DNA sequence: ATGTGC
């Protein structure tokens, strides 16, 4: 495999063999060393070989091996000759991140951190198969997946100012519950308002550093301020939708004449009946995930108020932004100086629309959209802003997190005999996890250094650093 | 990621 470094942060794999476009990796030399190049870049080359791919197959610096498509991958497909693929979105449809800012400083909250972690864990259902907060009739679940955040608002969760601070206003409009299987509906009906497991978490943090004061002001962030960060997705509902459409497309793809380099890349033409049905079902899962994060934030607000014994006004919770990092969307981009509609797949990648983009709330017209990059539970998370360069190079996309360097299994092995909870507490971070193995799987060493990942997207210009958050209390699934 | 897997 030929790998050509084109500047400090970009590497190209030239178009050869079955590739329809070249591939590009955004990475530093250090990250290139850490990535398992053969298996992961093979996946990127496979994506570059899919029909109708436009521009380049791209990998962000948090790239690692995934199902079919690499995680940390971005690929856009022509609306007529291109494909849509569940593996290009991922199992957790609209896995994403939401950040809220509070009217508190660390010194006001530090004495209560242990109580807060215990209270959050008690009231936020988390772990594999967690259910509980909202039990829905089939009719109401249909409303949730059709409407997303507006449904949550109609039920009293959150404030109506929240939608402008959510990607897509928290609702993909093409969602159609008619394309969602009974099984997926059944798995989703008791899971709204639950955190899930794995790397999903809720984190109390502090604004540690501001890099761009003007953007930070627009985003509503100030130094020393306490924040709340939520990372979760569409739970069993999205997982089942992915399963359903992988099975359907695996069966149908050969009849459509598409030759797959890897069966995990099962896909169908964007405009085919199956492709469109997947898009509508995926949108349902996306809306579920947005409603889920909306409800979880509201629940956290209640827990914080009660535990600290303060009013909503004194807590002063307000949305910074909510992004998804596993999604496919129809978007218009300028390609070779020509405006074109394409189906952008972001899998473990975040939208990074720059200043002036019509799809953004007026508040973000000068700054570009807020981008939320969670790191591992002991290090840091970052807030970035979208840029014009992202619009030109990456279909308005950037990285989504630190990215694993150790498999879950390897992490468990490395954590044997250690108390990670105590290790974290020594660092000033109170952590509680629902699952037995979760602390081990999610330990800081299992991830790349998020700072190095963020420095790549900042250095290459596809995003801009705005603020760094330092975790002080975390609940894990 | 997931009513966790060959």
XYZ file of C-alpha atoms (C1' of nucleotides) in Angstrom:
483
model
C 0.000 0.000 0.000
C 1.463 3.332 -1.051
C 1.215 6.028 1.609
C 2.369 9.513 0.704
C 2.713 12.241 3.316
C 1.428 15.435 1.676
C 1.960 17.808 4.615
C 2.394 17.733 8.399
C -1.111 16.348 8.965
C -2.244 14.626 5.763
C -1.378 11.358 4.061
C -2.691 10.139 0.718
C -3.301 6.677 -0.630
C -3.270 7.152 -4.423
C -6.099 5.708 -6.505
C -5.077 2.244 -7.679
C -6.770 -1.067 -8.495
C -10.501 -1.022 -7.779
C -10.447 2.359 -6.035
C -12.775 4.944 -7.607
C -11.138 7.826 -5.723
C -7.949 8.296 -3.682
C -7.998 8.130 0.127
C -6.724 10.655 2.632
C -5.833 10.274 6.290
C -5.585 13.245 8.641
C -2.941 12.291 11.206
C 0.316 13.257 12.856
C 3.397 11.069 12.528
C 2.758 9.823 16.089
C -0.812 8.835 15.283
C 0.309 7.083 12.100
C 2.593 4.968 14.289
C -0.278 4.052 16.636
C -2.826 3.113 13.946
C -2.939 -0.533 12.884
C -2.355 0.486 9.294
C -2.877 -2.745 7.361
C -6.374 -3.636 8.597
C -7.668 -0.084 9.070
C -6.368 1.419 5.822
C -7.577 -1.671 3.953
C -11.058 -0.687 5.129
C -10.525 2.853 3.849
C -9.387 1.521 0.453
C -12.502 -0.695 0.355
C -14.688 2.380 0.937
C -12.837 4.194 -1.868
C -13.839 1.275 -4.123
C -17.597 1.634 -3.589
C -19.720 2.881 -6.516
C -20.373 6.599 -6.851
C -17.991 7.769 -4.125
C -17.101 11.417 -4.640
C -13.878 13.307 -3.891
C -11.906 11.109 -1.498
C -12.451 8.416 1.101
C -11.296 10.133 4.270
C -10.126 9.132 7.719
C -9.894 11.428 10.706
C -7.039 11.127 13.259
C -9.212 9.043 15.596
C -9.459 6.313 12.942
C -9.643 2.706 14.031
C -11.024 -0.562 12.719
C -14.821 -0.816 12.528
C -17.592 -2.899 10.988
C -16.929 -2.574 7.232
C -16.123 1.124 7.229
C -13.421 2.383 9.600
C -14.533 4.422 12.604
C -13.354 7.986 12.104
C -14.356 7.723 8.443
C -16.060 10.177 6.088
C -17.361 9.271 2.621
C -19.750 11.126 0.300
C -21.673 9.425 -2.496
C -23.319 10.785 -5.610
C -27.109 10.824 -5.302
C -27.580 9.025 -8.638
C -24.623 6.670 -9.011
C -23.725 6.290 -5.321
C -24.729 4.011 -2.456
C -25.921 4.221 1.123
C -24.533 1.725 3.623
C -25.551 0.915 7.216
C -21.927 0.004 7.938
C -20.949 3.540 6.917
C -23.109 4.916 9.708
C -22.450 2.325 12.386
C -24.540 0.261 14.760
C -25.262 3.126 17.114
C -27.141 5.462 14.783
C -26.783 9.079 15.967
C -24.451 8.187 18.737
C -23.618 11.717 19.715
C -22.651 14.289 22.280
C -24.444 17.109 24.040
C -22.826 19.830 26.125
C -24.512 22.148 28.610
C -22.951 24.951 30.641
C -23.835 25.755 34.264
C -23.706 28.923 36.352
C -21.284 27.268 38.754
C -17.549 27.153 39.298
C -15.509 24.145 40.357
C -15.008 25.354 43.944
C -18.770 25.478 44.468
C -19.286 21.926 43.274
C -16.107 20.053 44.314
C -17.263 19.332 47.930
C -20.398 17.656 46.528
C -18.822 15.630 43.735
C -19.107 12.221 45.338
C -22.746 12.868 46.258
C -23.423 14.053 42.730
C -21.902 10.986 41.114
C -23.885 8.696 43.411
C -27.111 10.622 42.751
C -26.584 10.682 39.009
C -25.912 6.971 38.970
C -29.017 6.329 41.041
C -31.344 8.336 38.815
C -29.920 7.886 35.323
C -30.579 4.334 34.109
C -27.340 3.036 32.629
C -25.655 -0.161 31.540
C -26.523 -2.791 28.931
C -30.264 -3.218 28.497
C -31.109 -0.365 30.843
C -34.732 0.769 30.745
C -36.930 2.885 32.889
C -37.229 6.616 32.490
C -39.960 6.891 29.909
C -42.261 4.012 29.015
C -43.965 4.578 25.714
C -46.979 3.184 23.922
C -46.346 2.227 20.318
C -48.249 5.327 19.253
C -46.079 7.645 21.347
C -42.858 5.940 20.272
C -43.870 6.638 16.673
C -44.204 10.311 17.593
C -40.766 10.298 19.245
C -38.995 8.846 16.220
C -40.858 11.088 13.800
C -40.348 14.313 15.763
C -37.166 13.947 17.837
C -36.501 16.875 20.172
C -39.768 18.728 19.474
C -41.551 15.697 20.962
C -39.383 15.846 24.087
C -40.123 19.581 24.397
C -43.858 18.938 24.046
C -43.580 16.635 27.081
C -41.806 19.257 29.182
C -38.212 18.076 28.773
C -35.917 21.056 28.298
C -36.451 24.457 26.724
C -37.463 25.547 23.269
C -34.181 27.412 22.863
C -32.507 23.992 22.682
C -33.363 23.141 19.061
C -31.226 25.906 17.496
C -28.365 24.470 19.485
C -28.845 20.978 18.108
C -27.703 19.644 14.750
C -30.729 19.548 12.390
C -32.803 21.168 15.128
C -32.967 17.694 16.679
C -35.191 16.289 13.937
C -34.462 14.558 10.642
C -37.601 15.379 8.713
C -37.661 12.368 6.419
C -38.103 9.937 9.328
C -40.832 7.368 8.692
C -41.784 4.880 11.432
C -43.302 2.683 8.695
C -39.756 1.610 7.790
C -38.853 0.548 11.345
C -39.366 -3.140 12.245
C -41.619 -4.270 15.088
C -38.556 -5.705 16.775
C -36.712 -2.381 16.689
C -39.811 -0.618 18.044
C -40.066 -3.185 20.799
C -36.425 -2.717 21.814
C -36.825 1.056 21.868
C -40.094 1.458 23.720
C -38.647 1.331 27.245
C -35.208 2.784 26.519
C -35.857 6.482 26.106
C -34.002 8.404 28.821
C -31.327 5.748 29.369
C -27.582 6.078 28.980
C -26.526 2.660 27.670
C -23.088 1.139 28.127
C -19.589 0.992 26.669
C -18.131 4.425 26.083
C -21.421 6.168 26.803
C -21.243 8.478 29.774
C -22.398 11.569 31.575
C -19.601 13.838 32.743
C -19.328 16.888 34.960
C -16.361 18.945 33.829
C -14.717 22.327 34.149
C -13.671 24.737 31.401
C -9.910 24.451 31.782
C -8.599 26.518 28.866
C -10.123 28.926 26.372
C -8.317 29.124 23.020
C -10.769 31.324 21.135
C -12.457 33.840 23.465
C -14.819 35.253 20.826
C -16.173 31.832 19.826
C -16.293 30.684 23.464
C -18.476 33.689 24.288
C -20.886 32.834 21.483
C -20.971 29.195 22.582
C -21.640 30.293 26.177
C -18.407 29.061 27.760
C -16.135 30.837 30.235
C -13.023 29.740 32.082
C -13.570 27.787 35.366
C -17.215 27.231 34.500
C -18.777 23.847 35.264
C -20.171 21.870 32.313
C -22.221 18.747 31.756
C -21.392 16.456 28.843
C -23.599 13.573 27.696
C -22.511 10.874 25.258
C -25.145 8.362 24.173
C -27.163 7.261 21.169
C -30.217 5.412 19.921
C -29.797 2.347 22.172
C -31.408 -0.947 21.111
C -33.672 0.764 18.570
C -30.832 2.051 16.391
C -28.900 -1.175 16.829
C -31.827 -3.237 15.591
C -32.408 -0.913 12.606
C -28.768 -1.355 11.633
C -29.078 -5.143 11.980
C -32.317 -5.231 9.961
C -30.948 -3.225 7.048
C -27.579 -4.977 7.003
C -29.464 -8.254 6.600
C -31.737 -6.823 3.896
C -28.914 -5.182 1.944
C -26.629 -8.216 2.238
C -29.385 -10.188 0.519
C -30.147 -7.600 -2.165
C -26.784 -6.015 -2.970
C -25.653 -8.696 -5.450
C -28.819 -8.354 -7.505
C -28.065 -4.654 -7.873
C -24.792 -5.569 -9.591
C -22.522 -4.042 -6.939
C -19.346 -6.027 -6.265
C -18.291 -5.714 -2.628
C -14.656 -5.978 -1.515
C -15.974 -6.903 1.955
C -19.437 -8.232 2.769
C -19.581 -5.905 5.772
C -19.877 -3.042 3.289
C -23.402 -4.182 2.357
C -25.092 -1.226 0.676
C -27.670 -0.274 -1.946
C -27.977 2.604 -4.400
C -29.011 5.768 -2.543
C -32.161 6.072 -4.637
C -33.163 2.379 -4.500
C -36.235 1.365 -2.506
C -33.996 -0.308 0.096
C -31.594 2.639 0.249
C -34.434 5.089 0.795
C -36.102 2.853 3.383
C -32.826 2.653 5.303
C -32.488 6.434 5.153
C -35.978 6.911 6.609
C -35.450 4.278 9.320
C -32.017 5.671 10.168
C -33.617 9.105 10.549
C -36.051 7.567 13.065
C -33.146 6.255 15.135
C -31.432 9.653 14.869
C -34.543 11.357 16.221
C -34.776 8.814 19.055
C -31.176 9.560 20.026
C -31.784 13.317 20.069
C -34.880 12.910 22.214
C -32.845 10.599 24.441
C -30.081 13.149 25.031
C -32.700 15.871 25.540
C -34.430 13.848 28.258
C -31.149 12.810 29.898
C -30.037 16.412 30.173
C -33.333 17.339 31.766
C -32.967 14.464 34.241
C -29.433 15.524 35.082
C -30.645 19.078 35.692
C -33.166 17.758 38.219
C -30.554 15.593 39.969
C -28.074 18.487 40.193
C -30.694 20.875 41.595
C -31.845 18.448 44.255
C -28.382 17.273 45.278
C -26.969 20.788 45.498
C -30.215 22.187 46.921
C -30.348 25.085 44.469
C -32.941 26.577 42.146
C -32.958 26.139 38.350
C -31.994 29.774 38.124
C -28.924 29.344 40.319
C -27.930 26.193 38.486
C -28.341 28.140 35.240
C -28.152 25.153 32.913
C -28.142 26.022 29.217
C -27.327 24.185 26.046
C -24.048 24.719 24.262
C -24.683 22.248 21.422
C -25.639 18.703 20.463
C -23.899 16.837 17.616
C -24.226 13.403 16.109
C -21.222 11.392 15.072
C -22.777 8.340 13.390
C -25.047 9.398 10.539
C -25.625 9.608 6.790
C -27.184 12.772 5.389
C -28.110 14.344 2.101
C -26.149 17.584 1.932
C -25.097 20.091 -0.719
C -21.371 20.571 -1.149
C -19.186 22.353 -3.668
C -17.212 19.736 -5.596
C -14.895 20.905 -8.399
C -16.493 24.357 -8.182
C -19.923 22.858 -8.729
C -22.717 22.590 -6.149
C -23.792 18.970 -5.792
C -26.134 17.009 -3.581
C -24.341 14.079 -2.005
C -25.036 11.480 0.671
C -22.368 12.104 3.320
C -21.602 9.186 5.645
C -19.976 10.178 8.927
C -19.026 7.198 11.058
C -17.240 8.263 14.185
C -16.948 11.680 12.596
C -18.624 14.976 13.406
C -20.201 17.587 11.193
C -17.996 20.702 11.147
C -19.921 23.310 9.153
C -18.042 26.575 8.895
C -19.062 30.229 9.283
C -21.899 31.411 7.089
C -23.446 27.999 6.457
C -27.183 28.326 5.893
C -27.882 25.156 7.897
C -26.622 26.717 11.134
C -28.523 28.728 13.702
C -28.004 32.510 13.267
C -26.017 32.519 16.536
C -23.210 30.532 14.870
C -22.981 32.353 11.551
C -19.709 34.074 12.488
C -18.082 31.277 14.455
C -18.993 28.106 12.583
C -20.834 25.353 14.422
C -19.746 24.069 17.822
C -18.072 20.628 17.666
C -17.889 18.442 20.772
C -15.003 16.004 21.114
C -15.146 13.753 24.165
C -11.835 12.301 25.275
C -11.316 9.435 27.680
C -12.767 9.691 31.187
C -9.567 10.876 32.867
C -8.043 13.343 30.434
C -10.007 16.058 28.656
C -12.751 16.859 26.211
C -12.621 19.619 23.622
C -14.967 22.133 22.074
C -14.023 23.098 18.526
C -15.606 25.204 15.792
C -16.306 24.294 12.162
C -14.300 25.971 9.402
C -14.459 26.918 5.737
C -11.552 24.540 5.121
C -13.680 21.645 6.384
C -16.339 22.664 3.850
C -13.713 22.577 1.090
C -11.841 19.414 2.091
C -13.918 17.054 4.211
C -17.565 17.682 3.279
C -17.771 19.735 6.476
C -16.512 16.984 8.792
C -13.963 16.411 11.533
C -12.979 13.849 14.185
C -15.272 12.591 16.970
C -13.115 11.591 19.916
C -9.860 10.079 21.059
C -10.296 6.761 19.259
C -9.302 3.434 20.763
C -5.772 2.104 20.676
C -6.487 -1.022 22.728
C -9.281 -3.480 22.018
C -11.816 -3.901 24.810
C -10.330 -7.321 25.508
C -6.751 -6.029 25.670
C -7.832 -3.206 27.989
C -9.486 -5.659 30.380
C -6.307 -7.704 30.479
C -4.134 -4.644 31.133
C -6.426 -3.524 33.971
C -6.290 -6.814 35.893
C -5.615 -6.315 39.602
C -5.937 -2.533 39.458
C -8.599 -0.315 41.003
C -9.266 2.169 38.252
C -11.866 3.925 40.354
C -9.189 4.718 42.965
C -6.646 5.665 40.313
C -9.124 8.119 38.856
C -10.059 9.501 42.258
C -6.404 10.261 42.963
C -6.454 12.359 39.803
C -9.480 14.232 41.167
C -12.073 12.478 38.986
C -14.961 10.681 40.687
C -16.125 7.801 38.490
C -18.857 5.199 38.854
C -19.623 2.575 36.216
C -22.697 0.374 35.886
C -21.021 -2.536 34.108
C -18.345 -4.687 35.780
C -15.861 -4.534 32.905
C -16.655 -1.009 31.737
C -14.045 0.780 33.865
C -11.328 -1.459 32.426
C -12.525 -1.208 28.827
C -12.734 2.555 29.111
C -9.528 3.296 31.007
C -7.515 6.246 29.691
C -4.702 4.052 28.330
C -7.182 2.290 26.053
C -7.493 5.511 24.052
C -5.255 7.675 21.944
C -4.329 11.034 23.451
C -7.323 13.227 22.599
C -5.097 16.311 22.632
C -2.966 14.870 19.845
C -6.105 14.023 17.838
C -7.493 17.522 18.297
C -4.139 19.116 17.418
C -4.302 17.333 14.055
C -7.741 18.671 13.093
C -6.794 22.136 14.391
C -3.389 22.074 12.697
C -4.816 20.939 9.385
C -7.503 23.632 9.613
C -10.592 21.409 9.364
C -11.660 22.648 12.834
C -10.564 25.302 15.260
C -9.882 24.863 18.984
C -12.261 26.858 21.183
C -12.039 25.346 24.677
C -10.696 22.427 26.672
C -12.794 20.767 29.386
C -11.352 18.777 32.284
C -13.521 15.985 33.754
C -14.191 15.962 37.507
C -17.030 13.440 37.862
C -18.220 10.744 35.458
C -20.907 8.100 35.334
C -20.319 5.331 32.827
C -22.699 2.754 31.407
C -22.338 0.206 20.161
C -25.704 -4.171 21.476
C -31.713 -7.977 25.566
C -22.540 -8.349 24.415
C -19.774 -14.044 21.849
C -17.935 -19.078 18.071
